[in-house]
């Protein structure tokens, strides 16, 4: 069955469900994309700021070649559990101080670098520069992004649930609008059928109390019905008068014929 051949009720339901679901889905996807982009930028900026602060605090330890102080300073980042490792390099790119998260420290030394390279980590690297612009080393921070990825998947689940909810809401909205839009149309359709069957009392048995296009259409239909009823009454009265005149003329012709017949008989 083609869409144009379906009932208005079904068309209204399908159109409302499709448009509502599409609009909500597009809005949710756009909102999700913007939120994720904003969160990732803010997260990267925050991690970059933390890296800069830690690198600045390690300037003195690098300048005076005290790796123990740098190691103690690096331990201050353990409050942020997502940071897996921090590396401080001297100006010759040799490791000066290291901080490893408990998860990373539990791995064998030979597997730590492979783990950082294969896993989903955000690496932030910055140069450590003195106030006079002399580079004395660099710092690299490895942050675990698996929690962020989990949050993204959770957001997608919420997006899917929102789409299903919008579909159900569109279905209930279509059911509600059915009584507002489809019911008056069905009443008017039934009235037209009754009027086509010469039932001129149809306008007295139905009412549509609305001032929209359907109300205007029903008002025009009522006026048309009244005019048709008047025309029908006039036509019926004219038909009766015409039949009466025909009967009278027939009687007159019959009398004239009888008179002519008698005259003929008398003449004979």
mmCIF file of C-alpha atoms in Angstrom, residues 4-132:
data_model
loop_
_atom_site.group_PDB
_atom_site.id
_atom_site.type_symbol
_atom_site.label_atom_id
_atom_site.label_comp_id
_atom_site.label_asym_id
_atom_site.label_seq_id
_atom_site.Cartn_x
_atom_site.Cartn_y
_atom_site.Cartn_z
ATOM 1 C CA UNK A 4 -0.707 8.419 -0.258
ATOM 2 C CA UNK A 5 -3.379 5.710 -0.091
ATOM 3 C CA UNK A 6 -3.192 5.302 3.690
ATOM 4 C CA UNK A 7 -5.609 6.944 6.086
ATOM 5 C CA UNK A 8 -5.013 10.357 7.598
ATOM 6 C CA UNK A 9 -4.758 8.722 11.010
ATOM 7 C CA UNK A 10 -1.857 6.548 9.915
ATOM 8 C CA UNK A 11 -0.203 9.379 7.993
ATOM 9 C CA UNK A 12 -0.434 11.647 11.021
ATOM 10 C CA UNK A 13 1.010 8.978 13.302
ATOM 11 C CA UNK A 14 3.895 8.134 10.981
ATOM 12 C CA UNK A 15 4.769 11.761 10.230
ATOM 13 C CA UNK A 16 4.730 12.787 13.890
ATOM 14 C CA UNK A 17 6.781 9.789 14.957
ATOM 15 C CA UNK A 18 9.317 10.301 12.163
ATOM 16 C CA UNK A 19 9.733 14.045 12.601
ATOM 17 C CA UNK A 20 9.845 13.925 16.400
ATOM 18 C CA UNK A 21 12.348 11.083 16.479
ATOM 19 C CA UNK A 22 14.533 12.692 13.809
ATOM 20 C CA UNK A 23 14.491 16.100 15.509
ATOM 21 C CA UNK A 24 15.298 14.669 18.946
ATOM 22 C CA UNK A 25 17.971 12.370 17.524
ATOM 23 C CA UNK A 26 19.700 15.189 15.638
ATOM 24 C CA UNK A 27 19.535 17.454 18.693
ATOM 25 C CA UNK A 28 20.937 14.726 20.956
ATOM 26 C CA UNK A 29 23.759 13.867 18.548
ATOM 27 C CA UNK A 30 24.690 17.515 18.154
ATOM 28 C CA UNK A 31 24.545 18.094 21.901
ATOM 29 C CA UNK A 32 26.577 14.933 22.563
ATOM 30 C CA UNK A 33 29.217 15.958 20.014
ATOM 31 C CA UNK A 34 29.522 19.477 21.413
ATOM 32 C CA UNK A 35 29.712 18.248 25.019
ATOM 33 C CA UNK A 36 32.339 15.631 24.174
ATOM 34 C CA UNK A 37 34.423 18.150 22.242
ATOM 35 C CA UNK A 38 34.192 20.695 25.048
ATOM 36 C CA UNK A 39 35.032 18.099 27.698
ATOM 37 C CA UNK A 40 38.022 16.779 25.743
ATOM 38 C CA UNK A 41 39.396 20.296 25.213
ATOM 39 C CA UNK A 42 38.899 21.152 28.864
ATOM 40 C CA UNK A 43 40.449 17.846 29.949
ATOM 41 C CA UNK A 44 43.483 18.322 27.704
ATOM 42 C CA UNK A 45 43.891 21.924 28.860
ATOM 43 C CA UNK A 46 43.667 20.859 32.510
ATOM 44 C CA UNK A 47 46.244 18.112 32.009
ATOM 45 C CA UNK A 48 48.500 20.509 30.129
ATOM 46 C CA UNK A 49 48.264 23.007 32.996
ATOM 47 C CA UNK A 50 49.096 20.274 35.513
ATOM 48 C CA UNK A 51 52.065 19.206 33.396
ATOM 49 C CA UNK A 52 53.316 22.785 33.258
ATOM 50 C CA UNK A 53 52.996 23.184 37.050
ATOM 51 C CA UNK A 54 54.836 19.930 37.772
ATOM 52 C CA UNK A 55 57.567 20.852 35.269
ATOM 53 C CA UNK A 56 57.991 24.279 36.877
ATOM 54 C CA UNK A 57 58.302 22.706 40.336
ATOM 55 C CA UNK A 58 61.067 20.423 39.025
ATOM 56 C CA UNK A 59 63.168 23.266 37.630
ATOM 57 C CA UNK A 60 65.322 23.577 40.740
ATOM 58 C CA UNK A 61 65.885 19.822 40.997
ATOM 59 C CA UNK A 62 66.945 19.716 37.350
ATOM 60 C CA UNK A 63 69.147 22.798 37.638
ATOM 61 C CA UNK A 64 71.018 21.393 40.647
ATOM 62 C CA UNK A 65 70.853 17.759 39.480
ATOM 63 C CA UNK A 66 68.869 16.418 42.428
ATOM 64 C CA UNK A 67 66.688 13.618 40.996
ATOM 65 C CA UNK A 68 65.455 12.604 44.484
ATOM 66 C CA UNK A 69 63.695 15.958 44.883
ATOM 67 C CA UNK A 70 62.140 15.620 41.435
ATOM 68 C CA UNK A 71 60.921 12.121 42.294
ATOM 69 C CA UNK A 72 59.261 13.394 45.482
ATOM 70 C CA UNK A 73 57.645 16.211 43.512
ATOM 71 C CA UNK A 74 56.338 13.781 40.921
ATOM 72 C CA UNK A 75 54.691 11.717 43.656
ATOM 73 C CA UNK A 76 52.342 14.666 44.273
ATOM 74 C CA UNK A 77 50.344 13.705 41.153
ATOM 75 C CA UNK A 78 49.227 10.394 42.669
ATOM 76 C CA UNK A 79 46.042 12.114 43.816
ATOM 77 C CA UNK A 80 44.956 12.058 40.182
ATOM 78 C CA UNK A 81 44.413 8.349 39.619
ATOM 79 C CA UNK A 82 44.120 8.658 35.849
ATOM 80 C CA UNK A 83 47.809 9.625 35.526
ATOM 81 C CA UNK A 84 49.709 6.422 34.873
ATOM 82 C CA UNK A 85 53.249 7.768 34.530
ATOM 83 C CA UNK A 86 55.341 10.951 34.564
ATOM 84 C CA UNK A 87 58.803 11.184 33.035
ATOM 85 C CA UNK A 88 61.369 13.959 33.630
ATOM 86 C CA UNK A 89 64.181 14.144 31.091
ATOM 87 C CA UNK A 90 67.345 16.235 31.309
ATOM 88 C CA UNK A 91 68.644 18.406 28.498
ATOM 89 C CA UNK A 92 70.390 15.367 26.981
ATOM 90 C CA UNK A 93 67.015 13.534 26.836
ATOM 91 C CA UNK A 94 68.053 11.056 29.517
ATOM 92 C CA UNK A 95 65.513 10.023 32.153
ATOM 93 C CA UNK A 96 66.004 12.173 35.223
ATOM 94 C CA UNK A 97 63.030 11.138 37.418
ATOM 95 C CA UNK A 98 60.110 8.738 37.070
ATOM 96 C CA UNK A 99 56.678 8.373 38.617
ATOM 97 C CA UNK A 100 54.637 5.229 37.961
ATOM 98 C CA UNK A 101 51.053 4.661 39.006
ATOM 99 C CA UNK A 102 50.398 1.641 41.219
ATOM 100 C CA UNK A 103 48.841 -0.191 38.245
ATOM 101 C CA UNK A 104 51.879 0.488 36.102
ATOM 102 C CA UNK A 105 54.341 -0.245 38.920
ATOM 103 C CA UNK A 106 52.786 -3.704 39.319
ATOM 104 C CA UNK A 107 53.898 -4.613 35.781
ATOM 105 C CA UNK A 108 57.400 -5.887 35.012
ATOM 106 C CA UNK A 109 59.860 -3.162 34.044
ATOM 107 C CA UNK A 110 60.226 -4.596 30.551
ATOM 108 C CA UNK A 111 56.456 -4.380 29.962
ATOM 109 C CA UNK A 112 55.807 -0.847 31.234
ATOM 110 C CA UNK A 113 56.863 1.033 28.105
ATOM 111 C CA UNK A 114 54.992 -1.394 25.848
ATOM 112 C CA UNK A 115 51.905 -0.950 28.006
ATOM 113 C CA UNK A 116 52.068 2.831 27.688
ATOM 114 C CA UNK A 117 52.515 2.621 23.924
ATOM 115 C CA UNK A 118 49.761 0.066 23.228
ATOM 116 C CA UNK A 119 47.088 1.292 25.626
ATOM 117 C CA UNK A 120 44.838 4.308 25.190
ATOM 118 C CA UNK A 121 46.793 7.047 26.921
ATOM 119 C CA UNK A 122 47.014 10.772 26.363
ATOM 120 C CA UNK A 123 50.635 11.921 26.312
ATOM 121 C CA UNK A 124 51.427 15.552 27.143
ATOM 122 C CA UNK A 125 55.032 16.626 26.660
ATOM 123 C CA UNK A 126 56.473 20.057 27.493
ATOM 124 C CA UNK A 127 59.893 21.591 27.733
ATOM 125 C CA UNK A 128 61.189 22.742 31.106
ATOM 126 C CA UNK A 129 62.697 26.187 30.578
ATOM 127 C CA UNK A 130 64.289 28.600 33.039
ATOM 128 C CA UNK A 131 63.270 32.226 33.293
ATOM 129 C CA UNK A 132 66.111 33.270 31.000
#
